[in-house]
Amino acid sequence: MFKEKHFTGLIYIIPMVFIILTASIITFIHIEKANSKFETDYNKLKEDFLDKEEQRIFTIVESVNSYIKFKKASSLNVIKDNVKSKIDFANRILNRLYNQDKLLQSSIQIELLKSLSQIKSNDNGKYFVYTYKDNTKFLELSYDRDLGDPIYTNKDYLKKFNGLMKKKSEGFILYTSNESNSSTEDNFRVSYIKDFPKLNIVVGYSIDLKEYISIAKNEVKKRLDLMSINDNGYIFTLDNDLRILQHSRKDTYTNRSFLLYEKNKEVIESISEFIKKSKVGLSNEKYKFIWKKIDNNSYKLYILNYVKHWDWLISVAVNIDNINENIEKIIGVDKQKTEQSIKETIKIVLIFLIIALIISYFVSLKLNQLFNRHKLRIENQKNALKNINATLEFKVEEKTKELEELNDKLKNRFKEEVKKNRKKDQLLYSQSKMASMGEMIGNIAHQWRQPLSTISTIASGNSLKMEFDILEKNDLKKDFSKIVDTTKHLSDTIEDFRNFFNENKTIEEFDLTDLLEKNLSLISASMKNSYITIVENYNSVRIKAIKNELLQATLNILNNARDALLDIDEAKRFIVIDIYSDDTYAYISIKDSAGGIPDNIKDDIFKAHFTTKGEKSGTGIGLYMTKQIVEKHSNGILTVENEEFVLEEQVYKGANFKISLPL
């Protein structure tokens, strides 16, 4: 258990501990934030440093790419100038031959071929001459090698030749040779053709690019070997098989596989993938950047450039070492400022801690004094409470006895009130029964009036027949039989009314259809005399309940409907009875065409002694007892709503009493 003497010590200890913890947490958070900011700045500088290195090397790659483009373009221009000069020479010969009128066209062709065949060229090129008739300058594909020149079997050449001849009379054609399917420039040829329409002759000169391209490639390799990056960088060139074609650092690497020097699988896969896509034109990248992490302080950067038509992959590789040292040189001042800020924070926290502890001590001292005074005051109050407690115990005992006596009186009174309520309910039920008996006596009179009239008519008729001596035995026999049937009907009616007044409270299973038919048999004469039409829509539904009570309940609703219908036109008096069910409840719906119940009294019609018929005509307990029977005795629900319904193509409105009984 906690002792009071410990509380005095806690007054001093708890504030001090709280102050120390708070100061420590604040200091820790400040240091963590400073370190986190320093780490973020460090990583940002590292990224910037690597981006700058990437940009610097990218500039070198761009210059290499520009040089290759220049070299390819200049080599191709030299070749074109050379080829065109050959055709210009042939043009001069043709003009000279054409000016000699004595020569025929065939002779000009022979002389031209003689002159051209005598020309010796160091570029391995050759002339070709094509004659045509009727301005038909176009060539057709031929597989006859006897024609003397393979251009007739080169689809690429023929297509470009015919395309040029459609638009111009002379020009260059760049095409691939038949001997290779490769797309490299080594397998290309350049031709220059010129049309001489006066002689129907096309003269051309064709030369392989292989030698020129080879010279250009060697010059590019030498240029790459001379290019300087820094001590940690170099330039190398690979072919499609990753064979080293050029290396700016070590000539011994040349013609060896790149796989011997680079063991990183991810780097090799990236390079191979870039070559495959670039070769078929599927790569979206002009340059490929590959970062290879050596350790946290060192990286290696590859920048790849694929040279199409040469099938070269030129790469600049740079080792970026001592990244941390370079960054620390940049952020060294910031790091010192951060460390100085942390030291100053610790000093301020220590000063605050000392001042706070001193203040806490004096505050705790004051609290201890207040606690002792309060403790003394409590002791005095405790003694006073002991005296008051002794007095209160005596008073509590007295009041307890009084409450027990009052409780006994309330129990007895409650029992008396329960008895009174039971007597009241019994009286209301008896009154309802008596009211129903009154209704039944009226119904008996209606039910008996016609049979008694029938018996009286038969007796009077037979008496007259006897006076006039016209009574026959067969007629008398028929009349006696009819009297017997009528008296039996009277007996059955008495039996039905006797069963209605039976006090049987037994729960039994019965069909709701039988219940409603029994009801209607009791009041059918009254309904006919009131010119009320009953519409029956029955479905067979069996339930378990007190049959006589439900009989009385439905009879009350039917009598109320009859009384309401007496106030309207005889031709519009209808009562519609529906019996149906769902999975949970059985339903009895009794609706009339009397116009409905006014909204201002609809909530009061189920209250005891509430009536709209006046004190002489109604007791106000019929519907009250009906609701009691349905909801309390049968665990059902009784509701009433004003509804419109269609009958015989006419719209009627009235009250719909709906009884819901559990299945």
XYZ file of C-alpha atoms in Angstrom:
663
model
C 0.000 0.000 0.000
C 1.080 3.560 -0.718
C 2.186 5.360 2.429
C 1.827 9.072 3.128
C 5.491 9.485 4.019
C 6.418 8.410 0.466
C 4.163 11.123 -0.989
C 6.376 13.862 0.457
C 9.401 12.427 -1.359
C 7.459 12.128 -4.606
C 6.598 15.832 -4.481
C 10.302 16.547 -4.935
C 11.235 13.644 -7.234
C 8.430 13.610 -9.844
C 8.816 17.226 -11.102
C 12.595 16.821 -11.347
C 12.310 13.548 -13.241
C 9.703 15.114 -15.552
C 11.949 18.132 -16.246
C 14.994 15.932 -16.956
C 12.993 13.635 -19.288
C 11.437 16.583 -21.127
C 14.810 18.290 -21.606
C 16.366 15.025 -22.787
C 13.577 14.352 -25.278
C 13.698 17.896 -26.674
C 17.490 17.681 -27.040
C 17.244 14.264 -28.703
C 14.591 15.498 -31.177
C 16.656 18.574 -32.037
C 19.801 16.507 -32.654
C 17.857 13.981 -34.739
C 16.347 16.748 -36.869
C 19.782 18.300 -37.389
C 21.274 14.925 -38.366
C 18.307 14.167 -40.621
C 18.674 17.535 -42.390
C 22.405 16.953 -42.763
C 21.763 13.469 -44.213
C 19.154 14.853 -46.638
C 21.518 17.599 -47.792
C 24.303 15.040 -48.149
C 22.185 12.749 -50.357
C 20.995 15.699 -52.427
C 24.581 16.839 -53.009
C 25.529 13.283 -53.901
C 22.763 13.120 -56.521
C 23.752 16.528 -57.915
C 27.394 15.462 -58.064
C 26.530 12.287 -59.984
C 24.194 14.230 -62.316
C 26.989 16.691 -63.104
C 29.392 13.849 -63.824
C 26.762 12.242 -66.067
C 26.217 15.536 -67.918
C 29.975 16.086 -68.322
C 30.482 12.626 -69.828
C 27.324 13.008 -71.919
C 28.937 16.054 -73.572
C 31.893 13.868 -74.600
C 29.536 11.224 -76.049
C 27.680 13.921 -78.008
C 30.980 15.164 -79.504
C 31.911 11.574 -80.484
C 28.523 11.079 -82.138
C 28.840 14.397 -84.007
C 32.304 13.458 -85.256
C 31.070 10.093 -86.570
C 28.176 11.767 -88.389
C 30.590 14.293 -89.892
C 33.011 11.573 -90.946
C 30.257 9.476 -92.528
C 28.854 12.490 -94.377
C 32.265 13.712 -95.600
C 33.260 10.216 -96.794
C 29.979 9.837 -98.663
C 30.432 13.283 -100.280
C 33.947 12.354 -101.459
C 32.580 9.135 -102.977
C 29.696 10.981 -104.673
C 32.053 13.587 -106.124
C 34.279 10.817 -107.464
C 31.355 8.901 -109.021
C 29.843 12.036 -110.565
C 33.214 13.005 -112.065
C 33.261 9.638 -113.877
C 29.864 10.350 -115.447
C 30.965 13.860 -116.365
C 33.896 12.297 -118.206
C 31.527 9.892 -120.012
C 29.311 12.851 -120.892
C 32.180 14.620 -122.646
C 32.952 11.490 -124.680
C 29.292 11.106 -125.721
C 29.035 14.743 -126.783
C 32.174 14.372 -128.910
C 30.851 11.172 -130.558
C 27.400 12.669 -131.122
C 28.889 15.640 -132.942
C 30.395 13.247 -135.512
C 27.382 12.898 -137.821
C 28.770 9.991 -139.765
C 28.410 7.621 -136.739
C 25.191 5.709 -136.103
C 23.669 5.124 -132.680
C 25.063 1.578 -132.455
C 28.499 2.831 -133.458
C 28.336 5.529 -130.763
C 27.565 2.893 -128.155
C 30.490 0.729 -129.301
C 32.891 3.674 -129.328
C 31.653 4.761 -125.871
C 32.247 1.294 -124.399
C 35.741 1.196 -125.971
C 36.646 4.568 -124.480
C 35.251 3.740 -121.054
C 36.934 0.317 -120.938
C 40.339 1.958 -121.494
C 39.934 4.033 -118.324
C 41.752 2.549 -115.353
C 40.369 3.385 -111.883
C 41.773 2.782 -108.407
C 38.354 2.745 -106.758
C 37.210 -0.655 -108.155
C 34.232 1.053 -109.791
C 32.809 0.319 -113.237
C 30.737 1.891 -115.981
C 27.542 0.452 -117.438
C 25.530 1.558 -120.467
C 21.806 0.945 -121.044
C 20.055 1.636 -124.360
C 16.293 1.929 -124.801
C 13.706 2.532 -127.517
C 10.628 4.723 -127.809
C 11.468 6.740 -124.692
C 11.048 3.614 -122.487
C 13.867 4.205 -120.026
C 12.768 1.757 -117.297
C 14.591 -1.451 -116.353
C 12.925 -4.805 -115.658
C 14.089 -7.548 -113.307
C 16.053 -10.274 -115.114
C 17.707 -13.444 -113.888
C 19.726 -13.912 -117.104
C 23.384 -13.620 -116.118
C 24.356 -13.247 -119.796
C 23.172 -9.645 -119.713
C 26.569 -8.838 -118.293
C 25.759 -6.730 -115.202
C 24.253 -7.794 -111.865
C 22.190 -4.615 -111.628
C 19.497 -6.297 -113.734
C 18.971 -8.795 -110.890
C 19.152 -6.297 -107.996
C 15.596 -5.459 -106.860
C 16.714 -2.536 -104.670
C 18.640 -0.939 -107.540
C 15.868 -1.441 -110.115
C 13.265 0.111 -107.857
C 15.393 3.209 -107.146
C 16.522 3.486 -110.812
C 12.950 3.497 -112.126
C 11.876 5.932 -109.420
C 14.673 8.354 -110.359
C 13.985 8.135 -114.110
C 10.329 9.097 -113.527
C 11.337 12.454 -112.035
C 14.866 13.361 -113.239
C 17.323 12.666 -116.017
C 20.305 12.092 -113.693
C 21.091 11.463 -110.042
C 22.631 9.287 -107.315
C 21.368 5.834 -106.247
C 22.434 4.254 -102.944
C 21.589 0.540 -102.836
C 22.641 -2.768 -101.272
C 24.523 -5.420 -103.191
C 22.913 -8.802 -103.967
C 25.658 -10.728 -102.226
C 24.642 -9.712 -98.665
C 21.495 -9.236 -96.610
C 23.302 -7.062 -94.073
C 22.176 -3.449 -93.594
C 25.689 -2.147 -92.776
C 27.205 0.492 -95.048
C 30.041 -1.917 -95.942
C 27.564 -3.711 -98.223
C 26.231 -0.568 -99.958
C 27.056 0.689 -103.435
C 26.720 4.205 -104.886
C 25.807 4.791 -108.539
C 25.369 7.947 -110.557
C 23.260 7.658 -113.699
C 22.649 10.120 -116.544
C 20.177 9.941 -119.412
C 21.168 10.997 -122.982
C 17.739 11.184 -124.650
C 19.134 12.229 -128.031
C 20.922 8.876 -128.250
C 18.425 6.817 -126.115
C 21.324 5.907 -123.840
C 21.621 5.833 -120.015
C 25.200 5.822 -118.711
C 26.038 4.957 -115.099
C 29.025 4.467 -112.831
C 28.898 2.269 -109.688
C 31.345 1.908 -106.806
C 31.451 -0.101 -103.532
C 31.403 1.861 -100.262
C 33.282 -0.833 -98.375
C 36.754 0.575 -98.880
C 35.724 4.166 -98.139
C 33.718 3.125 -95.084
C 36.673 1.070 -93.868
C 38.921 4.136 -94.145
C 36.342 6.254 -92.295
C 36.008 3.647 -89.530
C 39.781 3.498 -89.015
C 39.979 7.290 -88.811
C 37.133 7.295 -86.221
C 38.942 4.632 -84.165
C 42.136 6.674 -84.179
C 40.212 9.772 -83.178
C 38.544 7.862 -80.304
C 41.946 6.600 -79.128
C 43.210 10.190 -78.981
C 40.197 11.574 -77.093
C 40.959 12.240 -73.419
C 38.408 12.071 -70.588
C 40.439 11.833 -67.381
C 42.546 9.312 -65.549
C 39.458 7.315 -64.568
C 37.700 7.248 -67.944
C 38.096 5.641 -71.336
C 36.269 5.073 -74.637
C 35.720 1.664 -76.205
C 33.814 0.304 -79.210
C 31.965 -3.044 -79.489
C 30.374 -4.929 -82.362
C 27.065 -6.833 -82.154
C 28.826 -9.842 -80.623
C 30.348 -7.684 -77.831
C 33.793 -7.981 -79.379
C 36.073 -5.023 -78.603
C 36.937 -3.114 -81.788
C 38.691 -0.183 -80.144
C 39.855 0.759 -76.627
C 41.417 4.128 -75.759
C 43.421 2.758 -72.827
C 44.720 -0.668 -73.790
C 45.336 -1.888 -77.328
C 45.683 -5.398 -75.946
C 41.895 -5.461 -75.390
C 41.223 -5.126 -79.128
C 39.515 -8.103 -80.843
C 38.765 -9.686 -77.476
C 35.371 -10.303 -75.920
C 34.020 -7.619 -73.600
C 32.746 -10.430 -71.344
C 36.336 -11.142 -70.263
C 36.564 -7.746 -68.542
C 33.019 -7.019 -67.388
C 31.558 -9.693 -65.064
C 28.434 -7.858 -63.928
C 25.425 -9.709 -65.422
C 23.066 -6.749 -65.171
C 25.474 -4.533 -67.131
C 25.978 -7.201 -69.836
C 22.219 -7.801 -70.137
C 21.507 -4.062 -70.400
C 24.144 -3.596 -73.129
C 22.921 -6.634 -75.122
C 19.288 -5.514 -74.852
C 20.187 -1.986 -76.034
C 22.094 -3.387 -79.059
C 19.192 -5.681 -80.072
C 16.562 -2.942 -79.873
C 18.728 -0.304 -81.570
C 19.600 -2.631 -84.437
C 15.926 -3.151 -85.385
C 14.903 0.434 -84.522
C 12.820 -0.447 -81.425
C 14.862 1.487 -78.868
C 13.290 4.717 -77.583
C 16.643 5.884 -76.206
C 19.263 7.646 -78.276
C 21.785 7.103 -75.464
C 21.752 4.436 -72.777
C 22.970 5.325 -69.260
C 24.064 2.413 -67.034
C 25.173 3.005 -63.434
C 27.205 0.233 -61.847
C 27.604 0.534 -58.086
C 30.971 -0.683 -56.871
C 30.554 0.342 -53.213
C 28.952 3.214 -51.258
C 31.834 5.471 -52.250
C 32.430 4.396 -55.889
C 30.366 4.046 -59.082
C 31.056 3.240 -62.708
C 29.041 4.982 -65.459
C 28.567 3.611 -68.976
C 27.055 5.885 -71.663
C 26.213 3.874 -74.802
C 25.652 5.164 -78.353
C 24.659 2.785 -81.160
C 25.963 3.709 -84.663
C 23.446 2.386 -87.172
C 24.690 0.924 -90.545
C 28.089 0.339 -88.901
C 26.735 -1.992 -86.174
C 29.006 -0.266 -83.657
C 28.337 0.367 -79.998
C 30.510 3.246 -78.786
C 30.679 3.558 -75.028
C 32.249 6.048 -72.655
C 33.085 4.490 -69.283
C 34.099 6.509 -66.228
C 35.018 5.358 -62.724
C 33.718 7.857 -60.190
C 35.683 7.283 -56.968
C 35.866 8.978 -53.557
C 32.391 10.500 -53.860
C 32.127 11.008 -50.117
C 35.425 12.921 -49.982
C 34.323 15.242 -52.786
C 30.980 15.899 -51.130
C 32.528 16.434 -47.704
C 34.732 19.145 -49.218
C 31.584 20.883 -50.405
C 29.536 20.478 -47.217
C 32.387 20.627 -44.714
C 31.361 24.114 -43.550
C 27.712 23.065 -43.163
C 28.753 20.059 -41.091
C 30.771 22.272 -38.748
C 27.807 24.635 -38.414
C 25.545 21.692 -37.600
C 27.917 20.360 -34.935
C 28.257 23.853 -33.451
C 24.466 24.236 -33.392
C 24.112 20.905 -31.546
C 26.709 21.949 -28.946
C 24.957 25.266 -28.341
C 21.619 23.457 -27.996
C 23.069 21.127 -25.380
C 24.469 24.116 -23.423
C 21.099 25.901 -23.488
C 19.292 22.736 -22.384
C 21.743 22.230 -19.492
C 21.246 25.831 -18.314
C 17.479 25.442 -18.608
C 17.668 22.135 -16.747
C 19.575 23.636 -13.807
C 17.212 26.626 -13.541
C 14.147 24.377 -13.890
C 15.423 22.002 -11.175
C 16.019 24.874 -8.756
C 12.532 26.289 -9.422
C 11.070 22.785 -9.116
C 12.723 22.327 -5.722
C 11.211 25.510 -4.261
C 7.803 24.773 -5.797
C 7.911 21.245 -4.342
C 8.868 22.701 -0.949
C 5.832 24.972 -1.080
C 3.597 22.083 -2.158
C 4.862 19.981 0.724
C 3.888 22.715 3.190
C 0.428 22.968 1.625
C 0.096 19.195 1.769
C 0.890 19.118 5.505
C -1.673 21.836 6.206
C -4.247 20.021 4.157
C -3.427 16.776 5.940
C -4.029 18.429 9.326
C -7.320 19.877 8.089
C -8.416 16.428 6.888
C -7.627 14.886 10.250
C -9.839 17.458 11.964
C -12.630 16.855 9.479
C -12.261 13.110 9.912
C -12.859 13.394 13.646
C -15.887 15.574 13.012
C -17.218 13.053 10.531
C -16.913 10.258 13.062
C -19.232 12.158 15.376
C -21.660 12.932 12.574
C -21.530 9.304 11.412
C -22.646 8.022 14.807
C -25.658 10.371 14.690
C -26.465 9.456 11.103
C -26.438 5.717 11.793
C -29.221 6.152 14.324
C -31.250 8.311 11.927
C -30.692 5.857 9.065
C -32.072 3.009 11.151
C -35.194 5.046 11.885
C -35.691 6.019 8.248
C -35.085 2.416 7.130
C -37.923 1.211 9.347
C -40.178 3.934 7.954
C -39.285 2.962 4.371
C -39.974 -0.713 5.053
C -43.400 0.146 6.446
C -44.113 2.402 3.460
C -42.966 -0.357 1.092
C -45.378 -2.856 2.682
C -48.228 -0.364 2.305
C -47.309 0.210 -1.372
C -47.227 -3.542 -2.026
C -50.695 -3.982 -0.534
C -52.010 -1.014 -2.465
C -50.462 -2.352 -5.677
C -52.202 -5.679 -5.176
C -55.508 -3.887 -4.607
C -55.046 -1.789 -7.757
C -54.221 -4.921 -9.777
C -57.410 -6.541 -8.522
C -59.380 -3.420 -9.400
C -57.854 -3.354 -12.914
C -58.657 -7.015 -13.380
C -62.224 -6.380 -12.243
C -62.332 -3.383 -14.582
C -61.100 -5.480 -17.543
C -63.568 -8.222 -16.623
C -66.329 -5.627 -16.417
C -65.372 -4.191 -19.812
C -65.285 -7.690 -21.274
C -68.700 -8.434 -19.728
C -70.044 -5.141 -21.057
C -68.660 -6.004 -24.493
C -70.253 -9.443 -24.225
C -73.550 -7.955 -23.151
C -73.379 -5.464 -26.017
C -72.693 -8.352 -28.353
C -75.631 -10.213 -26.818
C -77.815 -7.217 -27.566
C -76.595 -7.242 -31.114
C -77.215 -11.010 -31.273
C -80.777 -10.655 -30.021
C -81.399 -8.209 -32.833
C -79.770 -10.597 -35.284
C -81.934 -13.480 -33.930
C -85.002 -11.387 -34.612
C -83.803 -10.762 -38.185
C -82.888 -14.438 -38.661
C -86.244 -15.726 -37.313
C -88.539 -13.223 -38.999
C -88.529 -14.918 -42.418
C -88.854 -18.576 -41.196
C -91.709 -17.633 -38.833
C -93.400 -15.752 -41.658
C -93.063 -18.847 -43.837
C -94.701 -21.102 -41.179
C -97.487 -18.576 -40.664
C -98.177 -18.359 -44.402
C -98.343 -22.192 -44.729
C -100.743 -22.463 -41.756
C -103.026 -19.688 -43.079
C -103.090 -21.197 -46.568
C -104.014 -24.683 -45.360
C -106.755 -23.232 -43.088
C -108.389 -21.486 -46.066
C -108.118 -24.635 -48.173
C -109.914 -26.588 -45.413
C -112.754 -24.021 -45.276
C -113.289 -24.298 -49.015
C -112.760 -28.087 -48.930
C -109.960 -27.972 -51.485
C -107.161 -29.302 -49.296
C -105.325 -32.191 -50.887
C -103.278 -34.753 -49.112
C -100.123 -34.303 -51.239
C -100.162 -30.519 -50.782
C -100.558 -30.951 -47.042
C -97.684 -33.384 -46.969
C -95.396 -30.912 -48.864
C -96.383 -28.086 -46.535
C -95.651 -30.211 -43.436
C -92.214 -31.077 -44.892
C -91.498 -27.381 -45.515
C -92.538 -26.536 -41.914
C -90.152 -29.220 -40.608
C -87.268 -27.783 -42.687
C -88.038 -24.268 -41.492
C -88.166 -25.289 -37.825
C -84.824 -27.113 -38.277
C -83.346 -23.884 -39.654
C -84.674 -22.081 -36.555
C -83.090 -24.731 -34.340
C -79.724 -24.408 -36.149
C -79.863 -20.639 -35.749
C -80.449 -21.011 -31.989
C -77.507 -23.469 -31.809
C -75.199 -21.001 -33.640
C -76.122 -18.177 -31.256
C -75.684 -20.484 -28.263
C -72.154 -21.409 -29.434
C -71.364 -17.699 -29.814
C -72.141 -17.090 -26.149
C -70.129 -20.137 -25.065
C -67.272 -19.130 -22.655
C -64.819 -21.644 -24.121
C -61.223 -20.249 -23.758
C -59.460 -23.258 -25.300
C -56.826 -22.628 -27.996
C -57.701 -24.712 -31.036
C -56.694 -25.022 -34.676
C -59.254 -23.846 -37.218
C -59.604 -22.329 -40.680
C -60.187 -18.576 -40.887
C -62.602 -19.194 -43.766
C -64.882 -21.224 -41.431
C -64.640 -18.426 -38.845
C -65.824 -15.715 -41.254
C -68.536 -17.930 -42.770
C -69.857 -18.624 -39.256
C -69.893 -14.865 -38.574
C -71.767 -14.109 -41.772
C -74.326 -16.835 -41.025
C -75.147 -15.014 -37.786
C -75.604 -11.584 -39.372
C -76.573 -12.415 -42.970
C -80.226 -11.530 -42.433
C -79.269 -8.212 -40.810
C -76.956 -7.420 -43.734
C -79.638 -8.267 -46.321
C -82.220 -6.161 -44.522
C -79.710 -3.269 -44.584
C -79.103 -3.792 -48.354
C -75.379 -4.465 -47.779
C -73.469 -6.604 -50.308
C -70.739 -8.854 -48.886
C -67.747 -9.558 -51.221
C -65.737 -12.566 -50.070
C -62.120 -13.197 -51.229
C -61.026 -16.194 -49.169
C -57.884 -18.315 -49.137
C -57.773 -21.310 -46.819
C -55.495 -20.368 -43.883
C -55.304 -22.398 -40.665
C -54.163 -20.899 -37.342
C -54.174 -21.732 -33.622
C -56.106 -19.330 -31.372
C -59.207 -18.944 -29.155
C -61.895 -19.303 -31.796
C -64.838 -17.754 -29.887
C -62.854 -14.624 -29.015
C -61.776 -14.079 -32.642
C -65.386 -14.708 -33.659
C -66.480 -11.897 -31.322
C -63.659 -9.604 -32.519
C -64.487 -9.967 -36.228
C -68.209 -9.703 -35.486
C -67.590 -6.346 -33.738
C -65.765 -5.030 -36.848
C -68.543 -6.261 -39.178
C -71.261 -4.663 -36.989
C -69.350 -1.360 -36.946
C -69.035 -1.502 -40.760
C -72.782 -2.203 -41.081
C -73.662 0.760 -38.811
C -71.385 3.075 -40.826
C -72.912 1.968 -44.150
C -76.470 2.802 -42.977
C -75.632 6.507 -43.443
C -74.939 6.264 -47.216
C -76.893 5.416 -50.366
C -78.185 1.787 -50.454
C -76.650 1.151 -53.897
C -73.139 1.897 -52.578
C -73.131 -0.316 -49.474
C -70.321 -2.871 -49.764
C -68.179 -4.861 -47.323
C -65.075 -6.611 -48.811
C -63.513 -9.428 -46.777
C -60.033 -10.784 -47.749
C -58.254 -13.749 -46.147
C -54.620 -14.406 -47.165
C -51.191 -15.171 -45.641
C -47.421 -14.941 -46.100
C -44.531 -16.818 -44.475
C -45.100 -15.199 -41.061
C -48.688 -13.986 -40.643
C -52.264 -14.754 -41.585
C -54.338 -11.673 -42.515
C -58.034 -10.775 -42.281
C -58.927 -7.542 -44.089
C -62.446 -6.075 -43.628
C -63.062 -2.865 -45.555
C -66.277 -0.954 -46.184
C -67.400 1.723 -48.631
C -68.663 4.152 -45.966
C -66.116 6.887 -46.792
C -63.541 6.222 -44.065
C -62.851 7.404 -40.526
C -62.181 11.139 -39.965
C -58.460 11.771 -39.349
C -59.120 13.672 -36.111
C -60.650 10.592 -34.393
C -58.783 7.732 -36.122
C -56.270 7.453 -33.246
C -59.067 7.329 -30.597
C -61.413 4.636 -31.916
C -59.621 1.823 -30.025
C -59.867 3.632 -26.665
C -62.301 2.403 -24.018
C -65.719 4.181 -23.935
C -64.991 6.138 -27.110
C -67.989 6.101 -29.469
C -69.326 8.091 -32.420
C -72.883 6.685 -32.081
C -73.968 8.646 -29.054
C -74.534 7.357 -25.520
C -77.899 5.720 -26.392
C -76.656 3.802 -29.445
C -73.100 2.852 -28.446
C -71.016 1.837 -25.433
C -67.549 2.549 -26.892
C -66.101 -0.797 -25.815
C -66.555 -2.908 -28.988
C -63.402 -1.885 -30.814
C -61.490 -1.537 -27.539
C -62.225 -5.201 -26.665
C -61.529 -6.229 -30.271
C -57.996 -4.764 -30.026
C -57.484 -6.414 -26.617
C -58.555 -9.823 -28.003
C -56.363 -9.570 -31.140
C -53.194 -8.155 -29.574
C -53.164 -9.495 -25.985
C -55.059 -12.794 -26.285
C -53.957 -13.773 -29.812
C -50.519 -12.044 -30.032
C -51.668 -10.363 -33.233
C -51.815 -6.805 -34.623
C -54.924 -4.743 -35.375
C -54.616 -1.617 -37.572
C -57.014 0.629 -39.441
C -56.386 2.817 -42.505
C -58.598 4.741 -44.906
C -58.210 3.204 -48.382
C -59.656 3.445 -51.874
C -60.608 0.270 -53.769
C -62.218 -0.617 -57.095
C -65.340 -2.751 -57.258
C -67.473 -3.337 -60.340
C -65.451 -0.635 -62.167
C -66.335 1.915 -59.479
C -63.929 3.527 -57.000
C -64.974 3.419 -53.350
C -63.331 4.711 -50.193
C -63.674 3.400 -46.664
C -62.031 2.084 -43.515
C -59.874 -1.052 -43.786
C -59.505 -2.992 -40.505
C -56.562 -5.380 -40.882
C -55.956 -8.237 -38.407
C -52.479 -9.855 -38.537
C -52.220 -13.209 -36.707
C -48.992 -15.229 -36.297
C -48.943 -18.609 -38.020
